[in-house]
Coordinates of C-alpha atoms in Angstrom, one line a residue:
M226 CA 64.9 -35.1 11.1
L227 CA 64.0 -32.0 13.1
R228 CA 62.6 -30.7 17.2
H229 CA 61.4 -30.4 23.3
L230 CA 61.3 -30.0 27.2
L231 CA 59.0 -31.4 29.9
T232 CA 59.2 -29.0 32.8
F233 CA 57.0 -26.1 31.8
A234 CA 54.1 -27.2 34.1
A235 CA 56.2 -26.9 37.2
A236 CA 57.4 -23.5 36.3
C237 CA 53.9 -22.4 35.4
A238 CA 52.5 -23.5 38.7
A239 CA 54.9 -21.2 40.5
S240 CA 53.8 -18.1 38.6
S241 CA 50.4 -16.5 38.7
S242 CA 51.1 -15.1 35.2
C243 CA 50.4 -18.6 33.8
F244 CA 46.7 -18.4 34.5
A245 CA 43.9 -16.6 32.8
Q246 CA 43.2 -13.2 34.3
E247 CA 40.3 -10.7 34.1
A248 CA 40.7 -8.4 31.2
P249 CA 41.4 -4.7 32.1
A250 CA 38.5 -2.4 31.5
T251 CA 40.8 0.3 29.9
S252 CA 43.2 0.1 27.0
P253 CA 43.3 -2.9 24.6
H254 CA 47.0 -2.7 25.1
V255 CA 48.9 -3.3 28.4
A256 CA 52.1 -1.5 29.2
V257 CA 53.9 -4.6 30.4
P258 CA 56.3 -6.9 28.5
A259 CA 53.6 -9.5 27.8
V260 CA 51.0 -10.2 25.1
P261 CA 47.4 -10.4 26.2
V262 CA 45.4 -13.0 24.3
M263 CA 41.6 -13.2 24.3
L264 CA 39.2 -16.0 23.2
S265 CA 36.4 -15.0 20.9
P266 CA 32.9 -16.0 22.3
E267 CA 32.1 -17.7 19.0
L268 CA 34.8 -20.4 19.8
G269 CA 33.1 -21.5 23.0
E270 CA 34.4 -21.6 26.6
H271 CA 36.8 -23.5 28.8
R272 CA 39.5 -24.1 26.2
S273 CA 43.0 -25.5 27.0
G274 CA 46.2 -26.1 25.2
R275 CA 49.6 -24.6 24.4
L276 CA 49.2 -20.9 23.7
L277 CA 51.8 -19.7 21.2
V278 CA 52.6 -16.1 20.1
F279 CA 54.7 -15.5 17.0
A280 CA 56.4 -12.2 16.2
Q281 CA 58.2 -11.5 13.0
R282 CA 60.0 -8.3 12.0
V283 CA 59.0 -6.8 8.6
E284 CA 59.8 -3.8 6.6
P285 CA 57.2 -1.0 6.9
G286 CA 54.7 -1.3 4.1
A287 CA 55.5 -4.9 3.4
E288 CA 52.8 -7.0 1.7
P289 CA 50.0 -8.3 4.0
Q290 CA 50.3 -11.8 5.3
D291 CA 47.7 -14.0 7.0
S292 CA 50.1 -16.2 8.9
V293 CA 53.2 -15.7 11.1
D294 CA 55.1 -18.9 11.8
T295 CA 58.6 -20.3 12.6
S296 CA 60.7 -22.0 10.0
P297 CA 63.4 -24.7 10.4
F298 CA 65.4 -23.0 7.7
N299 CA 65.4 -19.6 9.5
P300 CA 65.0 -20.6 13.1
S301 CA 65.8 -17.1 14.6
G302 CA 63.8 -15.2 12.0
T303 CA 60.6 -15.5 14.1
A304 CA 60.4 -14.8 17.9
I305 CA 58.2 -17.2 19.8
A306 CA 56.7 -17.0 23.3
A307 CA 54.4 -19.6 24.9
R308 CA 52.6 -21.0 27.9
E309 CA 50.0 -23.5 28.9
V310 CA 46.4 -22.5 29.4
S311 CA 44.0 -24.8 31.2
D312 CA 40.7 -22.8 31.2
L313 CA 40.6 -20.0 28.7
T314 CA 37.2 -18.4 28.4
P315 CA 35.7 -15.3 26.7
G316 CA 36.1 -12.2 28.8
T317 CA 39.4 -13.3 30.3
Q318 CA 42.8 -12.9 28.9
A319 CA 45.9 -15.0 29.1
L320 CA 49.1 -13.1 29.4
V321 CA 51.9 -14.7 27.4
S322 CA 55.0 -13.6 29.2
A323 CA 57.7 -11.9 27.2
S324 CA 60.5 -13.1 29.5
T325 CA 59.9 -16.8 29.9
D326 CA 59.3 -19.6 27.5
A327 CA 60.6 -17.5 24.7
F328 CA 62.9 -18.0 21.7
P329 CA 65.3 -16.6 20.5
T330 CA 64.9 -13.7 23.0
S331 CA 62.3 -12.2 25.3
F332 CA 59.8 -10.1 23.4
A333 CA 60.9 -7.2 25.7
D334 CA 64.3 -7.4 24.0
L335 CA 63.2 -7.4 20.4
E336 CA 65.0 -4.9 18.3
P337 CA 63.1 -1.7 17.4
G338 CA 61.0 -2.0 14.3
T339 CA 57.8 -3.0 12.7
Y340 CA 56.5 -6.5 13.8
R341 CA 53.6 -8.7 12.9
F342 CA 52.2 -10.8 15.7
Q343 CA 49.9 -13.8 15.7
A344 CA 48.6 -16.1 18.4
V345 CA 47.8 -19.8 18.0
L346 CA 46.1 -22.1 20.6
D347 CA 47.6 -25.6 19.9
R348 CA 44.8 -27.6 21.4
N349 CA 46.3 -31.0 20.7
H350 CA 49.9 -30.2 21.7
D351 CA 51.1 -31.4 18.3
Y352 CA 52.6 -28.1 16.9
N353 CA 56.1 -29.5 17.2
Y354 CA 55.2 -32.3 14.8
G355 CA 52.9 -30.9 12.2
G356 CA 52.5 -27.2 12.9
R357 CA 49.1 -25.6 13.2
G358 CA 46.3 -27.8 12.0
A359 CA 42.6 -28.7 12.2
G360 CA 41.0 -27.6 15.5
D361 CA 43.6 -25.1 16.4
Y362 CA 42.5 -21.5 17.1
V363 CA 44.3 -18.6 15.5
S364 CA 44.2 -14.8 15.8
P365 CA 44.4 -12.3 12.9
V366 CA 47.9 -11.0 12.2
V367 CA 48.4 -7.7 14.0
E368 CA 51.1 -5.3 13.0
T369 CA 52.7 -3.0 15.6
T370 CA 55.8 -0.9 16.1
L371 CA 58.3 -1.6 18.9
P372 CA 59.3 -0.1 21.3
G373 CA 55.7 0.4 22.3
P374 CA 52.9 -1.6 23.9
M375 CA 52.5 -5.2 23.0
P376 CA 49.4 -5.8 20.8
A377 CA 46.2 -7.5 22.1
L378 CA 45.4 -10.6 20.1
T379 CA 42.0 -12.4 19.8
L380 CA 41.7 -16.0 18.9
S381 CA 38.8 -15.8 16.5
T382 CA 39.2 -18.6 13.9
E383 CA 39.1 -22.4 14.2
L384 CA 41.3 -24.0 11.5
P385 CA 39.2 -26.4 9.4
E386 CA 40.1 -30.0 8.5
V387 CA 41.8 -30.1 5.1
D388 CA 39.8 -32.8 3.5
L389 CA 40.6 -34.9 0.5
E390 CA 38.5 -32.8 -1.9
A391 CA 40.4 -29.6 -0.8
R392 CA 43.8 -31.3 -1.4
L393 CA 42.7 -32.5 -4.9
S394 CA 41.3 -29.1 -5.8
R395 CA 44.9 -27.7 -5.8
M396 CA 46.0 -30.0 -8.6
P397 CA 45.7 -29.2 -12.3
D398 CA 42.6 -30.8 -13.8
A399 CA 44.4 -33.6 -15.8
M400 CA 46.5 -34.5 -12.8
R401 CA 43.5 -34.5 -10.5
T402 CA 41.5 -36.9 -12.8
Q403 CA 44.4 -39.4 -12.9
F404 CA 45.0 -39.1 -9.1
E405 CA 41.4 -39.7 -8.3
T406 CA 41.6 -42.9 -10.4
N407 CA 44.7 -43.9 -8.5
L408 CA 43.1 -43.2 -5.1
Q409 CA 40.3 -45.7 -6.0
Q410 CA 43.0 -48.4 -6.3
V411 CA 44.3 -48.1 -2.7
R412 CA 43.0 -50.0 0.3
A413 CA 43.0 -48.9 3.9
V414 CA 44.9 -50.7 6.6
D415 CA 43.3 -50.5 10.1
F416 CA 44.6 -53.2 12.4
E417 CA 44.1 -53.4 16.1
S418 CA 47.3 -54.7 17.6
P419 CA 46.8 -57.1 20.6
S420 CA 50.3 -56.4 21.9
L421 CA 50.1 -52.6 21.6
T422 CA 46.6 -52.7 23.1
A423 CA 47.8 -54.7 26.0
F424 CA 50.8 -52.3 26.5
W425 CA 48.6 -49.1 26.5
G426 CA 45.5 -50.6 28.1
R427 CA 43.3 -49.2 25.3
P428 CA 42.8 -50.1 21.7
V429 CA 45.8 -49.2 19.6
H430 CA 45.7 -49.5 15.8
I431 CA 48.4 -49.8 13.1
R432 CA 47.2 -47.8 10.1
G433 CA 48.2 -47.3 6.5
W434 CA 47.3 -47.9 2.9
V435 CA 47.9 -50.7 0.4
A436 CA 48.8 -50.0 -3.2
L437 CA 47.8 -52.9 -5.4
P438 CA 49.4 -53.7 -8.8
P439 CA 47.5 -53.4 -12.1
G440 CA 45.4 -56.5 -12.8
Y441 CA 45.5 -57.7 -9.2
D442 CA 42.9 -60.4 -8.8
P443 CA 42.1 -61.4 -5.2
E444 CA 40.8 -64.8 -6.4
G445 CA 43.8 -65.4 -8.7
S446 CA 46.8 -67.6 -8.1
E447 CA 49.6 -65.1 -8.7
T448 CA 51.4 -63.7 -5.7
Y449 CA 53.3 -60.5 -5.4
A450 CA 56.5 -59.3 -3.7
T451 CA 55.5 -56.8 -1.0
V452 CA 57.2 -53.6 0.0
Y453 CA 56.7 -52.0 3.5
S454 CA 57.3 -48.2 3.4
T455 CA 57.2 -45.7 6.3
G456 CA 57.1 -42.0 6.2
G457 CA 59.6 -39.5 7.6
F458 CA 59.2 -37.0 10.5
G459 CA 56.0 -35.0 9.8
S460 CA 54.3 -37.7 7.7
D461 CA 50.9 -39.0 8.7
L462 CA 48.1 -41.2 7.5
E463 CA 47.0 -38.8 4.8
S464 CA 50.5 -38.5 3.3
A465 CA 50.7 -42.3 3.3
R466 CA 47.5 -42.4 1.3
F467 CA 48.9 -40.0 -1.3
S468 CA 52.1 -42.0 -1.5
A469 CA 50.1 -45.2 -2.1
A470 CA 48.1 -43.5 -4.8
R471 CA 51.2 -42.2 -6.5
M472 CA 52.7 -45.7 -6.5
T473 CA 49.6 -47.2 -8.0
G474 CA 49.9 -44.7 -10.8
M475 CA 53.6 -45.5 -11.4
M476 CA 52.8 -49.2 -11.6
A477 CA 49.9 -48.6 -14.0
D478 CA 52.3 -46.6 -16.2
G479 CA 54.8 -49.4 -16.2
D480 CA 57.5 -47.3 -14.4
I481 CA 57.5 -49.7 -11.4
P482 CA 57.4 -53.5 -11.5
P483 CA 54.1 -55.1 -10.2
M484 CA 54.3 -55.4 -6.5
I485 CA 52.2 -54.8 -3.5
W486 CA 53.2 -51.6 -1.5
V487 CA 52.1 -51.1 2.1
Y488 CA 52.5 -47.5 3.2
L489 CA 52.5 -47.4 7.0
D490 CA 51.7 -44.4 9.2
E491 CA 54.4 -44.2 12.0
S492 CA 53.2 -40.9 13.5
S493 CA 52.0 -40.9 17.1
P494 CA 51.2 -38.2 19.7
T495 CA 54.8 -38.3 20.7
G496 CA 56.3 -37.9 17.3
T497 CA 57.2 -41.0 15.4
H498 CA 57.4 -44.5 17.0
E499 CA 59.6 -45.7 14.1
F500 CA 58.3 -49.3 14.5
A501 CA 60.9 -49.9 17.3
D502 CA 60.1 -51.8 20.4
S503 CA 60.3 -49.3 23.2
V504 CA 59.7 -49.1 26.9
N505 CA 57.9 -45.8 26.3
N506 CA 56.0 -46.3 23.0
G507 CA 55.4 -50.1 23.2
P508 CA 56.3 -53.1 21.1
W509 CA 55.8 -51.6 17.6
G510 CA 58.4 -53.8 15.9
H511 CA 56.8 -57.0 17.4
A512 CA 53.3 -55.8 16.4
L513 CA 54.4 -55.2 12.8
T514 CA 56.3 -58.4 12.3
S515 CA 54.3 -60.9 14.4
E516 CA 50.8 -59.4 14.0
L517 CA 50.2 -57.1 11.1
I518 CA 52.3 -58.8 8.4
P519 CA 50.7 -62.2 9.0
A520 CA 47.3 -60.6 8.9
L521 CA 48.0 -58.8 5.6
E522 CA 49.5 -61.9 4.1
S523 CA 46.3 -63.8 4.9
Q524 CA 44.2 -61.0 3.3
Y525 CA 46.2 -60.2 0.1
R526 CA 48.1 -62.3 -2.4
M527 CA 51.5 -61.5 -1.0
D528 CA 54.7 -63.5 -1.5
A529 CA 55.1 -64.6 2.1
R530 CA 58.8 -65.4 1.9
A531 CA 61.7 -63.3 3.2
N532 CA 62.9 -62.7 -0.4
G533 CA 59.4 -61.4 -1.1
R534 CA 59.3 -58.8 1.7
F535 CA 61.2 -55.5 1.4
L536 CA 61.5 -52.3 3.3
T537 CA 62.1 -48.7 2.4
G538 CA 61.6 -45.3 3.9
H539 CA 63.1 -41.8 4.0
S540 CA 64.7 -39.9 6.9
S541 CA 63.1 -41.1 10.2
G542 CA 61.3 -43.6 8.0
G543 CA 64.7 -44.7 6.7
W544 CA 65.9 -45.3 10.2
A545 CA 62.8 -47.3 10.9
T546 CA 63.3 -49.6 7.9
L547 CA 67.0 -50.0 8.5
W548 CA 66.2 -50.8 12.2
L549 CA 63.6 -53.4 11.2
Q550 CA 66.0 -55.2 8.8
V551 CA 68.7 -55.4 11.5
R552 CA 66.3 -56.3 14.3
Y553 CA 64.4 -58.9 12.2
P554 CA 66.9 -60.0 9.6
E555 CA 65.2 -63.3 8.8
I556 CA 61.8 -61.8 8.1
F557 CA 62.8 -59.3 5.4
G558 CA 64.7 -59.8 2.1
G559 CA 66.3 -56.3 2.1
T560 CA 66.0 -52.7 3.1
W561 CA 66.6 -49.6 1.0
P562 CA 66.6 -46.7 3.5
T563 CA 67.2 -43.3 2.0
A564 CA 68.9 -40.6 4.1
P565 CA 68.1 -42.4 7.4
D566 CA 68.4 -40.7 10.7
P567 CA 71.7 -41.5 12.5
S568 CA 72.7 -45.2 12.4
D569 CA 76.0 -44.8 14.4
F570 CA 75.8 -42.7 17.6
H571 CA 79.4 -41.6 17.3
D572 CA 77.8 -39.1 15.0
F573 CA 74.2 -38.4 16.2
T574 CA 73.4 -35.2 14.3
N575 CA 77.1 -34.3 14.7
I576 CA 77.2 -35.2 18.5
D577 CA 79.5 -38.1 19.7
L578 CA 77.3 -39.8 22.3
Y579 CA 80.2 -42.0 23.3
A580 CA 82.4 -39.0 24.4
D581 CA 82.9 -38.2 28.0
G582 CA 81.3 -35.0 29.0
A583 CA 79.5 -34.7 25.7
N584 CA 77.2 -31.7 25.1
A585 CA 74.4 -31.6 22.6
Y586 CA 74.9 -27.9 21.7
V587 CA 78.7 -27.4 21.5
G588 CA 81.7 -29.5 20.6
P589 CA 84.9 -30.0 22.5
D590 CA 86.2 -26.8 20.8
G591 CA 83.3 -24.8 22.1
E592 CA 81.8 -24.3 18.7
P593 CA 78.1 -24.8 18.2
Y594 CA 77.0 -28.0 16.5
P595 CA 75.3 -27.4 13.2
L596 CA 72.1 -29.2 12.4
V597 CA 70.9 -27.8 9.1
R598 CA 72.9 -26.7 6.0
N599 CA 72.1 -25.5 2.6
N600 CA 74.6 -24.9 -0.2
G601 CA 77.4 -25.5 2.2
E602 CA 76.2 -22.8 4.6
V603 CA 75.0 -23.6 8.2
I604 CA 71.5 -22.2 8.6
A605 CA 70.5 -23.7 12.0
T606 CA 72.2 -25.2 15.0
L607 CA 71.3 -27.9 17.4
K608 CA 70.9 -25.4 20.2
Q609 CA 68.4 -23.4 18.2
F610 CA 66.3 -26.5 17.5
G611 CA 66.4 -27.8 21.0
Q612 CA 65.3 -24.5 22.4
I613 CA 62.6 -23.9 19.8
E614 CA 61.1 -27.3 20.7
A615 CA 61.1 -26.4 24.4
V616 CA 59.0 -23.3 23.6
L617 CA 56.6 -25.0 21.2
G618 CA 55.8 -27.7 23.7
A619 CA 56.7 -31.0 25.4
Y620 CA 55.4 -33.4 22.7
G621 CA 56.1 -34.3 19.1
G622 CA 59.4 -32.5 18.4
Q623 CA 62.2 -34.4 16.7
F624 CA 64.4 -34.6 19.7
A625 CA 61.5 -35.4 22.0
S626 CA 60.4 -38.1 19.5
F627 CA 63.9 -39.7 19.7
E628 CA 63.6 -39.8 23.5
W629 CA 60.2 -41.5 23.4
V630 CA 61.8 -44.2 21.2
F631 CA 65.3 -44.5 22.6
S632 CA 65.3 -43.4 26.3
P633 CA 64.7 -45.4 29.4
K634 CA 61.6 -44.6 31.4
G635 CA 62.1 -42.1 34.2
P636 CA 60.8 -42.1 37.7
D637 CA 57.9 -39.9 36.6
G638 CA 56.9 -42.4 34.0
R639 CA 58.1 -40.3 31.1
P640 CA 61.2 -40.9 28.9
M641 CA 64.3 -39.5 30.4
P642 CA 65.7 -36.5 28.4
L643 CA 69.0 -37.2 26.7
F644 CA 70.2 -33.6 27.3
D645 CA 69.3 -30.5 29.2
R646 CA 67.4 -28.2 26.9
A647 CA 68.9 -25.0 28.5
T648 CA 72.5 -26.1 28.6
G649 CA 72.9 -29.0 26.2
E650 CA 74.5 -31.2 28.9
I651 CA 74.0 -34.8 28.0
D652 CA 73.0 -37.4 30.7
P653 CA 75.7 -40.1 30.2
M654 CA 73.4 -42.9 31.6
V655 CA 70.7 -42.1 29.1
A656 CA 73.3 -41.9 26.3
R657 CA 74.6 -45.3 27.2
Y658 CA 71.1 -46.7 27.1
W659 CA 70.6 -45.2 23.7
I660 CA 73.8 -46.8 22.4
E661 CA 73.2 -50.3 23.8
N662 CA 69.7 -50.5 22.6
Y663 CA 69.3 -48.4 19.4
D664 CA 72.7 -47.7 17.9
I665 CA 72.5 -49.8 14.8
A666 CA 76.2 -49.9 14.1
Y667 CA 76.9 -50.9 17.7
R668 CA 74.2 -53.7 17.7
V669 CA 75.4 -55.0 14.3
R670 CA 78.9 -55.4 15.5
R671 CA 77.9 -56.8 18.9
D672 CA 75.4 -59.3 17.4
W673 CA 77.1 -60.2 14.1
A674 CA 77.7 -63.8 15.1
E675 CA 74.0 -64.3 15.6
I676 CA 72.5 -62.1 12.8
G677 CA 75.3 -61.9 10.2
A678 CA 74.3 -64.8 8.0
A679 CA 70.7 -63.5 7.7
L680 CA 71.7 -59.9 7.2
T681 CA 74.5 -60.1 4.7
G682 CA 73.7 -58.5 1.4
K683 CA 70.4 -57.0 2.6
I684 CA 71.3 -53.4 3.4
H685 CA 71.1 -50.9 0.5
L686 CA 71.5 -47.4 2.0
I687 CA 71.4 -44.2 -0.2
V688 CA 72.2 -40.7 1.0
G689 CA 73.3 -37.4 -0.6
T690 CA 76.8 -36.1 0.1
A691 CA 75.2 -32.7 0.9
D692 CA 72.4 -34.1 3.1
T693 CA 70.6 -31.2 4.7
F694 CA 70.9 -32.7 8.2
Y695 CA 74.4 -34.1 7.8
L696 CA 73.1 -37.7 7.6
D697 CA 75.9 -38.8 5.3
G698 CA 78.3 -38.7 8.3
P699 CA 76.8 -41.6 10.3
A700 CA 76.1 -43.5 7.1
H701 CA 79.9 -43.5 6.4
R702 CA 80.5 -44.8 9.9
L703 CA 77.9 -47.6 9.5
K704 CA 79.5 -48.6 6.2
A705 CA 82.9 -48.9 7.8
V706 CA 81.5 -51.3 10.4
L707 CA 79.7 -53.4 7.8
D708 CA 82.7 -53.5 5.5
E709 CA 84.8 -54.7 8.4
L710 CA 82.3 -57.5 9.2
G711 CA 82.1 -58.5 5.5
A712 CA 78.4 -57.8 5.3
Q713 CA 78.4 -57.1 1.5
A714 CA 76.3 -54.0 2.1
D715 CA 75.5 -51.6 -0.6
F716 CA 76.0 -47.9 0.2
R717 CA 75.5 -45.1 -2.3
F718 CA 76.6 -41.5 -1.6
V719 CA 75.0 -39.4 -4.3
P720 CA 77.2 -36.4 -5.1
G721 CA 75.7 -33.0 -4.2
R722 CA 72.3 -34.3 -3.3
T723 CA 70.4 -33.0 -0.2
H724 CA 67.7 -34.5 2.0
F725 CA 65.1 -33.1 -0.3
D726 CA 66.3 -33.7 -3.9
L727 CA 67.8 -37.2 -3.4
F728 CA 65.1 -38.9 -5.5
A729 CA 65.3 -36.6 -8.5
R730 CA 67.3 -37.2 -11.7
D731 CA 67.0 -35.8 -15.2
G732 CA 63.8 -34.1 -14.5
D733 CA 62.1 -37.1 -12.9
S734 CA 61.3 -36.5 -9.2
Q735 CA 60.8 -40.2 -8.6
A736 CA 63.8 -41.6 -10.5
L737 CA 65.5 -43.1 -7.4
M738 CA 62.3 -44.7 -6.3
K739 CA 62.0 -46.4 -9.7
D740 CA 65.5 -47.7 -9.3
I741 CA 64.9 -49.1 -5.9
A742 CA 61.7 -50.8 -7.0
K743 CA 63.5 -52.5 -9.9
E744 CA 66.3 -53.7 -7.6
M745 CA 63.7 -55.2 -5.1
Y746 CA 61.9 -56.9 -8.0
A747 CA 65.2 -58.4 -9.2
V748 CA 65.7 -60.0 -5.8
A749 CA 62.2 -61.3 -5.6
R750 CA 62.0 -62.5 -9.2
P751 CA 65.6 -63.1 -10.4
D752 CA 64.4 -65.0 -13.5
A753 CA 61.9 -62.3 -14.6
N754 CA 64.3 -60.7 -17.1

């Protein structure tokens, strides 16, 4: 769960302030409500991307910091202003307006005090998904006092790639040695999909990592049940690799029964494609089930039966693996989604998409919809997240990602927005398209006569009663539908658990995963014990 708008370019074209301008020959500060940003000559010329400026209020004399950023758990704690730049060169400056493309307020309206500013050039337009990363340019943090002139910022550092060695170096020595051994046991998945390649008109690959059980012999006769796992929002190929290595270690330690685990990367330039067939992202579900799985089963000693194929994933990955089980019930023997994104659109992050005149920001009583909670306290609203996404950029945010998966294609060739990012007004036509095509509860009820026999007993959904993003609500609704249909589904609502501590128990951070693996193994090998 978490972050969009598409109209910045049009607004930018109407304003000369959106283009790089010659730097003034006088003061390094400008007495206008805008932040001037320069490019260091060492970073080259003709740079483009989404230029972001962050401003955070601090107490005078606070400890130095090398980064100023936004946080989903304190969305209004950092002010953001942004614009597109198409040709930033040394010797020119880009003025980041303080009155447009800003959240939560114009820089000109910041309360008096001491602030720290930092600029970031998001060169790949992926800040909404993973934050600042390799190849982005950043400025030093500059402290200033307001009211007063805005600081001049210089992009002077290119962020490096965080390679495997750097990640491993952060681990304690003993843990690192074991993890390096585990990494040697995982195998890369890099499969060019014919159907996705045809859809996009360029090579498109499905990537991931395979964790093999101890003693696996490619020439042996033994076959293994296989689990397909997808990451949540913000995951990527590297996090899939680390998940595969951790699973290899748990199987080697005997904590997990011997199976083959396939960790799939579902990230994309538009967020997560969630392995759903989509008019915008392409036929990802078809590519997985009809192309990749047969290819893997011809390469590895996998148990190529429905009762030997399982699914699990967390958050957006949970929705993906729940969706795949419902969409392809005869291919998989069960899904164990944990805290999946909304599966009943009567409660889509607290919004009822079925309601007439629905608004994404406020309910019928005019109260703002909450999106994030902690210890019973609302710490972020849907409006805050929708508007932060709009400032950070058009791609990769959680809400924009949903639209790339769920929405019809608009006249401009892009997915149609579910709601207006300024007002929260929901487009009822788009909402209906979402419901009829991707509301899991709706589709299960509608298609039960066709899929019920193959789906019964295969859904095992687990979520905390204090889920950070309120995902226990739609899970209760899906359970009611499945109970009514006699689906024999297994729902577990773990008391007091949130989105982030759902797997922990008795000091073991992976206790729930061990439970899930043993339940899968019992389905695949009922006579093993």
